[in-house]
């Protein structure tokens, strides 16, 4: 079956606020006419609430727009909201969606534990809840989870670090004539309130630990726990400040060889700190990433950042739409993982997608040939 790719970025630039679009004139009923379809008016193609965490990272804008356009094509109305990474704002947005008569909710939580009250209200109103990319925790009222294989993403992040240091090939196999090291590396993790951060860290640290144990990798700061490596709210400036501090405290007489960074925004903060400390762009340590953000893809093309992990948000959005359609047709969506995502109250049936390591060598095949970014965007580093 050919997968339909929604052209997320072909849509108008980032749009906030309540979207009460007329129903798309497809699907036969024409129920919305030309007017603003009222929320929950009972006609075919009801309202779906889509709650995204923030617009500061372009992936969430792309996710929001892709989910919105997919749902609209399927004949639903969409209320798409971004919460500016503010937990009370996201709580209010979800409350408002429920009050407006949303028939399903798709939520990428800021803090995975902060929406239990909202989900209780959703369950009481019979509204299915799809946890999007990040698992909502501590609530039995999460019906389905669509995401990537997050532990594998962490394995790929660590693998890309080892690849950049010349220790393994792209499938993670040790290189026969690998350098002995030791290599100085520093480790960054995501926001501890995001369930994904723990999966990324586990995948990464399990992959790196043997190299740390045998002394091929050394962490001069000694900061090797997720708590020490964490980056509150995934903020670029927080990562930049920590990298500056690490450089000042530990690198007076040594060089950094590699940095594990689990998100491109953090990678760019880390690169800024390295630049300020005198590292030239053509002599950067191996810096990893995630999300294939266009600014980082350009840095990779320019040989400054080493790698990112590409998670195709178009495919994730597609799965969220498929799951929504299943629920609204009175069916259960199809899961491909019913074991790994325990949210503290239950194992949430999940649909997990695969991700890809992207270095300079496969920007063209992974990102340009697939239509995720154009060659011009890679060249300029700016999304059009
Ligand atoms: C997502 C990552 C993203 C990070 C920061 C995580 O939950 O899975 O793709 O880099 O949040 O936005």
GROMACS .gro file of C-alpha atoms and ligand atoms in nm:
model
  396
    1UNK     CA    1   0.000   0.000   0.000
    2UNK     CA    2   0.140   0.333  -0.098
    3UNK     CA    3   0.180   0.557   0.199
    4UNK     CA    4   0.033   0.898   0.162
    5UNK     CA    5   0.274   1.169   0.268
    6UNK     CA    6   0.116   1.486   0.390
    7UNK     CA    7   0.305   1.785   0.275
    8UNK     CA    8   0.336   1.949   0.608
    9UNK     CA    9   0.547   2.240   0.517
   10UNK     CA   10   0.350   2.320   0.206
   11UNK     CA   11   0.081   2.447   0.438
   12UNK     CA   12   0.068   2.805   0.544
   13UNK     CA   13   0.329   2.904   0.801
   14UNK     CA   14   0.282   2.813   1.164
   15UNK     CA   15  -0.069   2.877   1.272
   16UNK     CA   16  -0.182   2.901   1.629
   17UNK     CA   17  -0.513   2.936   1.796
   18UNK     CA   18  -0.836   2.754   1.753
   19UNK     CA   19  -0.879   2.611   1.409
   20UNK     CA   20  -1.242   2.561   1.332
   21UNK     CA   21  -1.218   2.483   0.967
   22UNK     CA   22  -1.510   2.400   0.749
   23UNK     CA   23  -1.517   2.033   0.667
   24UNK     CA   24  -1.313   1.939   0.368
   25UNK     CA   25  -1.540   1.896   0.072
   26UNK     CA   26  -1.444   1.534   0.044
   27UNK     CA   27  -1.604   1.227   0.192
   28UNK     CA   28  -1.937   1.282   0.029
   29UNK     CA   29  -2.151   1.445   0.292
   30UNK     CA   30  -2.047   1.805   0.245
   31UNK     CA   31  -2.179   1.842   0.595
   32UNK     CA   32  -1.983   2.150   0.684
   33UNK     CA   33  -2.118   2.360   0.400
   34UNK     CA   34  -1.928   2.684   0.375
   35UNK     CA   35  -1.960   2.784   0.737
   36UNK     CA   36  -1.764   2.718   1.049
   37UNK     CA   37  -1.864   2.371   1.157
   38UNK     CA   38  -1.969   2.387   1.520
   39UNK     CA   39  -1.779   2.171   1.763
   40UNK     CA   40  -1.935   1.837   1.832
   41UNK     CA   41  -2.239   1.905   1.619
   42UNK     CA   42  -2.289   1.535   1.579
   43UNK     CA   43  -2.247   1.533   1.204
   44UNK     CA   44  -1.995   1.313   1.032
   45UNK     CA   45  -1.640   1.429   1.082
   46UNK     CA   46  -1.646   1.566   1.435
   47UNK     CA   47  -1.392   1.780   1.614
   48UNK     CA   48  -1.051   1.639   1.705
   49UNK     CA   49  -0.830   1.824   1.954
   50UNK     CA   50  -0.457   1.823   1.882
   51UNK     CA   51  -0.233   1.947   2.165
   52UNK     CA   52   0.134   2.005   2.083
   53UNK     CA   53   0.398   2.117   2.333
   54UNK     CA   54   0.576   2.410   2.171
   55UNK     CA   55   0.659   2.597   1.855
   56UNK     CA   56   1.018   2.664   1.953
   57UNK     CA   57   1.122   2.338   1.788
   58UNK     CA   58   1.021   2.305   1.426
   59UNK     CA   59   0.946   1.935   1.456
   60UNK     CA   60   0.637   2.006   1.668
   61UNK     CA   61   0.511   2.262   1.416
   62UNK     CA   62   0.556   2.004   1.141
   63UNK     CA   63   0.384   1.740   1.354
   64UNK     CA   64   0.091   1.969   1.433
   65UNK     CA   65   0.040   2.073   1.075
   66UNK     CA   66   0.073   1.719   0.944
   67UNK     CA   67  -0.182   1.584   1.191
   68UNK     CA   68  -0.413   1.873   1.114
   69UNK     CA   69  -0.399   1.832   0.738
   70UNK     CA   70  -0.435   1.454   0.762
   71UNK     CA   71  -0.743   1.484   0.981
   72UNK     CA   72  -0.893   1.750   0.758
   73UNK     CA   73  -0.839   1.535   0.453
   74UNK     CA   74  -1.020   1.260   0.638
   75UNK     CA   75  -1.311   1.496   0.695
   76UNK     CA   76  -1.260   1.604   1.056
   77UNK     CA   77  -1.245   1.947   1.209
   78UNK     CA   78  -0.929   2.019   1.400
   79UNK     CA   79  -0.848   2.233   1.702
   80UNK     CA   80  -0.466   2.254   1.693
   81UNK     CA   81  -0.296   2.416   1.991
   82UNK     CA   82   0.064   2.475   2.091
   83UNK     CA   83   0.131   2.537   2.460
   84UNK     CA   84   0.458   2.731   2.459
   85UNK     CA   85   0.609   2.460   2.681
   86UNK     CA   86   0.390   2.584   2.967
   87UNK     CA   87   0.215   2.306   3.159
   88UNK     CA   88  -0.089   2.507   3.284
   89UNK     CA   89  -0.143   2.634   2.929
   90UNK     CA   90  -0.150   2.280   2.796
   91UNK     CA   91  -0.389   2.172   3.071
   92UNK     CA   92  -0.624   2.460   2.984
   93UNK     CA   93  -0.603   2.384   2.614
   94UNK     CA   94  -0.700   2.021   2.667
   95UNK     CA   95  -0.982   2.125   2.905
   96UNK     CA   96  -1.109   2.362   2.638
   97UNK     CA   97  -1.099   2.090   2.372
   98UNK     CA   98  -1.306   1.861   2.593
   99UNK     CA   99  -1.553   2.139   2.667
  100UNK     CA  100  -1.580   2.220   2.297
  101UNK     CA  101  -1.699   1.866   2.231
  102UNK     CA  102  -1.386   1.707   2.087
  103UNK     CA  103  -1.454   1.348   1.987
  104UNK     CA  104  -1.090   1.244   2.012
  105UNK     CA  105  -0.771   1.392   2.154
  106UNK     CA  106  -0.417   1.365   2.019
  107UNK     CA  107  -0.171   1.492   2.278
  108UNK     CA  108   0.206   1.541   2.282
  109UNK     CA  109   0.253   1.624   2.649
  110UNK     CA  110   0.501   1.875   2.787
  111UNK     CA  111   0.524   1.694   3.118
  112UNK     CA  112   0.422   1.333   3.086
  113UNK     CA  113   0.266   1.326   3.432
  114UNK     CA  114   0.071   1.650   3.436
  115UNK     CA  115  -0.245   1.567   3.244
  116UNK     CA  116  -0.413   1.303   3.462
  117UNK     CA  117  -0.701   1.536   3.553
  118UNK     CA  118  -0.771   1.623   3.191
  119UNK     CA  119  -0.761   1.259   3.089
  120UNK     CA  120  -1.005   1.167   3.362
  121UNK     CA  121  -1.249   1.422   3.222
  122UNK     CA  122  -1.189   1.287   2.872
  123UNK     CA  123  -1.258   0.932   2.984
  124UNK     CA  124  -1.575   1.042   3.163
  125UNK     CA  125  -1.691   1.197   2.836
  126UNK     CA  126  -1.597   0.885   2.639
  127UNK     CA  127  -1.325   1.064   2.442
  128UNK     CA  128  -1.039   0.842   2.322
  129UNK     CA  129  -0.693   0.978   2.396
  130UNK     CA  130  -0.395   0.914   2.172
  131UNK     CA  131  -0.061   0.992   2.329
  132UNK     CA  132   0.152   1.142   2.053
  133UNK     CA  133   0.527   1.076   2.044
  134UNK     CA  134   0.563   1.122   2.424
  135UNK     CA  135   0.386   0.880   2.654
  136UNK     CA  136   0.145   1.033   2.902
  137UNK     CA  137   0.216   0.872   3.237
  138UNK     CA  138   0.030   0.789   3.558
  139UNK     CA  139  -0.313   0.769   3.399
  140UNK     CA  140  -0.516   0.469   3.295
  141UNK     CA  141  -0.704   0.692   3.054
  142UNK     CA  142  -0.449   0.679   2.775
  143UNK     CA  143  -0.592   0.465   2.499
  144UNK     CA  144  -0.313   0.443   2.245
  145UNK     CA  145   0.042   0.558   2.186
  146UNK     CA  146   0.201   0.648   1.853
  147UNK     CA  147   0.574   0.705   1.856
  148UNK     CA  148   0.909   0.584   1.735
  149UNK     CA  149   1.109   0.303   1.888
  150UNK     CA  150   1.257   0.544   2.140
  151UNK     CA  151   1.515   0.312   2.293
  152UNK     CA  152   1.639   0.235   1.943
  153UNK     CA  153   1.662   0.611   1.880
  154UNK     CA  154   1.899   0.625   2.178
  155UNK     CA  155   2.100   0.334   2.040
  156UNK     CA  156   2.126   0.521   1.711
  157UNK     CA  157   2.238   0.840   1.886
  158UNK     CA  158   2.519   0.652   2.061
  159UNK     CA  159   2.601   0.461   1.742
  160UNK     CA  160   2.637   0.788   1.554
  161UNK     CA  161   2.879   0.912   1.822
  162UNK     CA  162   3.084   0.592   1.789
  163UNK     CA  163   3.069   0.618   1.408
  164UNK     CA  164   3.200   0.972   1.418
  165UNK     CA  165   3.489   0.861   1.636
  166UNK     CA  166   3.568   0.585   1.387
  167UNK     CA  167   3.486   0.300   1.626
  168UNK     CA  168   3.185   0.139   1.454
  169UNK     CA  169   3.016   0.135   1.116
  170UNK     CA  170   2.659   0.254   1.057
  171UNK     CA  171   2.511  -0.077   1.167
  172UNK     CA  172   2.696  -0.049   1.497
  173UNK     CA  173   2.954  -0.317   1.412
  174UNK     CA  174   3.305  -0.249   1.546
  175UNK     CA  175   3.550  -0.130   1.282
  176UNK     CA  176   3.847  -0.368   1.251
  177UNK     CA  177   4.124  -0.105   1.251
  178UNK     CA  178   3.948   0.125   1.497
  179UNK     CA  179   4.157   0.385   1.681
  180UNK     CA  180   4.238   0.297   2.040
  181UNK     CA  181   4.139   0.627   2.191
  182UNK     CA  182   4.092   0.719   2.464
  183UNK     CA  183   3.837   0.974   2.348
  184UNK     CA  184   3.702   1.248   2.575
  185UNK     CA  185   3.326   1.262   2.554
  186UNK     CA  186   3.045   1.441   2.737
  187UNK     CA  187   2.689   1.320   2.764
  188UNK     CA  188   2.363   1.513   2.743
  189UNK     CA  189   2.011   1.388   2.813
  190UNK     CA  190   1.670   1.541   2.752
  191UNK     CA  191   1.410   1.670   2.997
  192UNK     CA  192   1.345   1.431   3.284
  193UNK     CA  193   0.970   1.495   3.275
  194UNK     CA  194   0.958   1.360   2.918
  195UNK     CA  195   0.926   0.983   2.921
  196UNK     CA  196   1.117   0.966   2.594
  197UNK     CA  197   1.429   1.116   2.750
  198UNK     CA  198   1.466   0.803   2.965
  199UNK     CA  199   1.430   0.569   2.668
  200UNK     CA  200   1.681   0.767   2.463
  201UNK     CA  201   1.925   0.766   2.754
  202UNK     CA  202   1.887   0.394   2.818
  203UNK     CA  203   1.949   0.306   2.455
  204UNK     CA  204   2.247   0.537   2.440
  205UNK     CA  205   2.415   0.454   2.768
  206UNK     CA  206   2.377   0.078   2.719
  207UNK     CA  207   2.555   0.121   2.386
  208UNK     CA  208   2.832   0.343   2.523
  209UNK     CA  209   2.894   0.170   2.856
  210UNK     CA  210   3.119  -0.109   2.723
  211UNK     CA  211   3.342   0.154   2.562
  212UNK     CA  212   3.351   0.353   2.888
  213UNK     CA  213   3.425   0.037   3.086
  214UNK     CA  214   3.717  -0.061   2.860
  215UNK     CA  215   3.854   0.294   2.865
  216UNK     CA  216   3.808   0.375   2.496
  217UNK     CA  217   3.570   0.652   2.601
  218UNK     CA  218   3.643   0.874   2.899
  219UNK     CA  219   3.398   1.124   3.047
  220UNK     CA  220   3.629   1.386   3.203
  221UNK     CA  221   3.344   1.559   3.391
  222UNK     CA  222   3.245   1.230   3.551
  223UNK     CA  223   2.882   1.324   3.482
  224UNK     CA  224   2.740   0.993   3.366
  225UNK     CA  225   2.394   0.974   3.523
  226UNK     CA  226   2.080   1.091   3.347
  227UNK     CA  227   2.014   1.335   3.630
  228UNK     CA  228   2.355   1.497   3.580
  229UNK     CA  229   2.317   1.499   3.201
  230UNK     CA  230   1.953   1.616   3.188
  231UNK     CA  231   1.842   1.931   3.007
  232UNK     CA  232   1.530   2.080   3.161
  233UNK     CA  233   1.256   2.138   2.895
  234UNK     CA  234   1.505   2.043   2.623
  235UNK     CA  235   1.622   2.404   2.611
  236UNK     CA  236   1.911   2.496   2.383
  237UNK     CA  237   2.037   2.765   2.620
  238UNK     CA  238   2.041   2.522   2.913
  239UNK     CA  239   2.257   2.282   2.713
  240UNK     CA  240   2.483   2.564   2.597
  241UNK     CA  241   2.538   2.682   2.956
  242UNK     CA  242   2.611   2.329   3.079
  243UNK     CA  243   2.859   2.273   2.796
  244UNK     CA  244   3.031   2.604   2.877
  245UNK     CA  245   3.058   2.499   3.241
  246UNK     CA  246   3.189   2.154   3.148
  247UNK     CA  247   3.455   2.309   2.925
  248UNK     CA  248   3.565   2.555   3.191
  249UNK     CA  249   3.582   2.297   3.468
  250UNK     CA  250   3.732   2.000   3.284
  251UNK     CA  251   3.904   2.096   2.962
  252UNK     CA  252   4.179   2.338   3.059
  253UNK     CA  253   4.439   2.095   2.926
  254UNK     CA  254   4.239   1.864   2.703
  255UNK     CA  255   4.013   1.859   2.401
  256UNK     CA  256   3.661   1.728   2.369
  257UNK     CA  257   3.633   1.453   2.108
  258UNK     CA  258   3.262   1.385   2.116
  259UNK     CA  259   2.931   1.493   2.264
  260UNK     CA  260   2.618   1.281   2.290
  261UNK     CA  261   2.329   1.522   2.230
  262UNK     CA  262   1.976   1.381   2.207
  263UNK     CA  263   1.811   1.668   2.018
  264UNK     CA  264   1.931   1.908   1.748
  265UNK     CA  265   1.843   2.218   1.952
  266UNK     CA  266   2.077   2.096   2.225
  267UNK     CA  267   2.340   2.012   1.963
  268UNK     CA  268   2.336   2.368   1.838
  269UNK     CA  269   2.371   2.505   2.192
  270UNK     CA  270   2.663   2.269   2.250
  271UNK     CA  271   2.826   2.375   1.922
  272UNK     CA  272   2.788   2.741   2.022
  273UNK     CA  273   2.964   2.670   2.352
  274UNK     CA  274   3.242   2.489   2.168
  275UNK     CA  275   3.280   2.775   1.921
  276UNK     CA  276   3.303   3.024   2.208
  277UNK     CA  277   3.575   2.809   2.363
  278UNK     CA  278   3.775   2.831   2.041
  279UNK     CA  279   3.684   2.513   1.854
  280UNK     CA  280   3.684   2.584   1.481
  281UNK     CA  281   3.396   2.462   1.266
  282UNK     CA  282   3.625   2.230   1.076
  283UNK     CA  283   3.767   2.084   1.397
  284UNK     CA  284   3.450   2.026   1.595
  285UNK     CA  285   3.413   1.724   1.820
  286UNK     CA  286   3.164   1.465   1.699
  287UNK     CA  287   2.826   1.610   1.802
  288UNK     CA  288   2.513   1.398   1.760
  289UNK     CA  289   2.149   1.506   1.746
  290UNK     CA  290   1.788   1.417   1.677
  291UNK     CA  291   1.498   1.540   1.465
  292UNK     CA  292   1.672   1.646   1.144
  293UNK     CA  293   1.592   2.011   1.210
  294UNK     CA  294   1.689   2.213   0.908
  295UNK     CA  295   1.943   2.432   1.091
  296UNK     CA  296   2.121   2.116   1.205
  297UNK     CA  297   2.095   1.947   0.867
  298UNK     CA  298   2.282   2.244   0.725
  299UNK     CA  299   2.545   2.214   1.001
  300UNK     CA  300   2.580   1.846   0.911
  301UNK     CA  301   2.612   1.927   0.541
  302UNK     CA  302   2.878   2.183   0.636
  303UNK     CA  303   3.069   1.931   0.848
  304UNK     CA  304   3.007   2.108   1.181
  305UNK     CA  305   2.749   1.877   1.348
  306UNK     CA  306   2.821   1.512   1.281
  307UNK     CA  307   2.480   1.344   1.278
  308UNK     CA  308   2.113   1.358   1.361
  309UNK     CA  309   1.840   1.098   1.394
  310UNK     CA  310   1.563   1.140   1.140
  311UNK     CA  311   1.215   1.061   1.265
  312UNK     CA  312   0.969   1.117   0.983
  313UNK     CA  313   0.697   1.325   1.145
  314UNK     CA  314   0.478   1.276   0.838
  315UNK     CA  315   0.455   0.904   0.910
  316UNK     CA  316   0.389   0.964   1.279
  317UNK     CA  317   0.111   1.206   1.197
  318UNK     CA  318  -0.032   0.950   0.957
  319UNK     CA  319  -0.044   0.689   1.234
  320UNK     CA  320  -0.216   0.933   1.468
  321UNK     CA  321  -0.481   0.995   1.203
  322UNK     CA  322  -0.525   0.622   1.138
  323UNK     CA  323  -0.569   0.559   1.511
  324UNK     CA  324  -0.820   0.843   1.541
  325UNK     CA  325  -1.022   0.713   1.249
  326UNK     CA  326  -1.028   0.366   1.402
  327UNK     CA  327  -1.162   0.495   1.734
  328UNK     CA  328  -1.421   0.713   1.570
  329UNK     CA  329  -1.537   0.415   1.366
  330UNK     CA  330  -1.582   0.223   1.692
  331UNK     CA  331  -1.276   0.005   1.638
  332UNK     CA  332  -0.943  -0.047   1.813
  333UNK     CA  333  -0.636   0.079   1.628
  334UNK     CA  334  -0.376  -0.177   1.535
  335UNK     CA  335  -0.076  -0.186   1.771
  336UNK     CA  336   0.266  -0.325   1.686
  337UNK     CA  337   0.395  -0.315   2.043
  338UNK     CA  338   0.198  -0.418   2.349
  339UNK     CA  339   0.488  -0.469   2.589
  340UNK     CA  340   0.726  -0.181   2.627
  341UNK     CA  341   0.528   0.127   2.718
  342UNK     CA  342   0.408   0.096   3.075
  343UNK     CA  343   0.289   0.438   3.182
  344UNK     CA  344   0.278   0.353   3.551
  345UNK     CA  345  -0.088   0.252   3.540
  346UNK     CA  346  -0.101   0.021   3.242
  347UNK     CA  347   0.083  -0.094   2.935
  348UNK     CA  348  -0.037   0.132   2.661
  349UNK     CA  349  -0.084  -0.035   2.322
  350UNK     CA  350   0.156   0.134   2.087
  351UNK     CA  351   0.240   0.181   1.723
  352UNK     CA  352   0.613   0.242   1.689
  353UNK     CA  353   0.796   0.367   1.381
  354UNK     CA  354   1.159   0.335   1.282
  355UNK     CA  355   1.417   0.610   1.267
  356UNK     CA  356   1.732   0.665   1.062
  357UNK     CA  357   2.082   0.791   1.141
  358UNK     CA  358   2.163   1.082   0.909
  359UNK     CA  359   2.518   1.201   0.846
  360UNK     CA  360   2.654   1.411   0.563
  361UNK     CA  361   2.662   1.094   0.350
  362UNK     CA  362   2.288   1.030   0.340
  363UNK     CA  363   2.126   1.374   0.369
  364UNK     CA  364   2.034   1.343   0.003
  365UNK     CA  365   1.878   0.997   0.017
  366UNK     CA  366   1.714   1.022   0.360
  367UNK     CA  367   1.593   1.381   0.362
  368UNK     CA  368   1.595   1.533   0.015
  369UNK     CA  369   1.488   1.238  -0.201
  370UNK     CA  370   1.203   1.167   0.042
  371UNK     CA  371   1.079   1.525   0.015
  372UNK     CA  372   1.135   1.605   0.384
  373UNK     CA  373   1.362   1.899   0.301
  374UNK     CA  374   1.449   2.048  -0.034
  375UNK     CA  375   1.808   2.086  -0.152
  376UNK     CA  376   1.759   2.464  -0.124
  377UNK     CA  377   1.651   2.435   0.238
  378UNK     CA  378   1.956   2.223   0.318
  379UNK     CA  379   2.172   2.481   0.145
  380UNK     CA  380   2.021   2.777   0.334
  381UNK     CA  381   1.945   2.606   0.665
  382UNK     CA  382   1.603   2.769   0.669
  383UNK     CA  383   1.264   2.603   0.622
  384UNK     CA  384   1.067   2.755   0.338
  385LIG     C1  385   1.090   1.396   2.106
  385LIG     C2  386   1.213   1.436   2.032
  385LIG     C3  387   1.243   1.581   2.053
  385LIG     C4  388   1.235   1.619   2.200
  385LIG     C5  389   1.248   1.768   2.219
  385LIG     C6  390   1.105   1.434   2.250
  385LIG     O1  391   0.996   1.393   2.321
  385LIG     O2  392   1.068   1.258   2.092
  385LIG     O3  393   1.194   1.410   1.895
  385LIG     O4  394   1.373   1.608   2.011
  385LIG     O5  395   1.117   1.575   2.256
  385LIG     O6  396   1.143   1.836   2.158
   0.00000   0.00000   0.00000
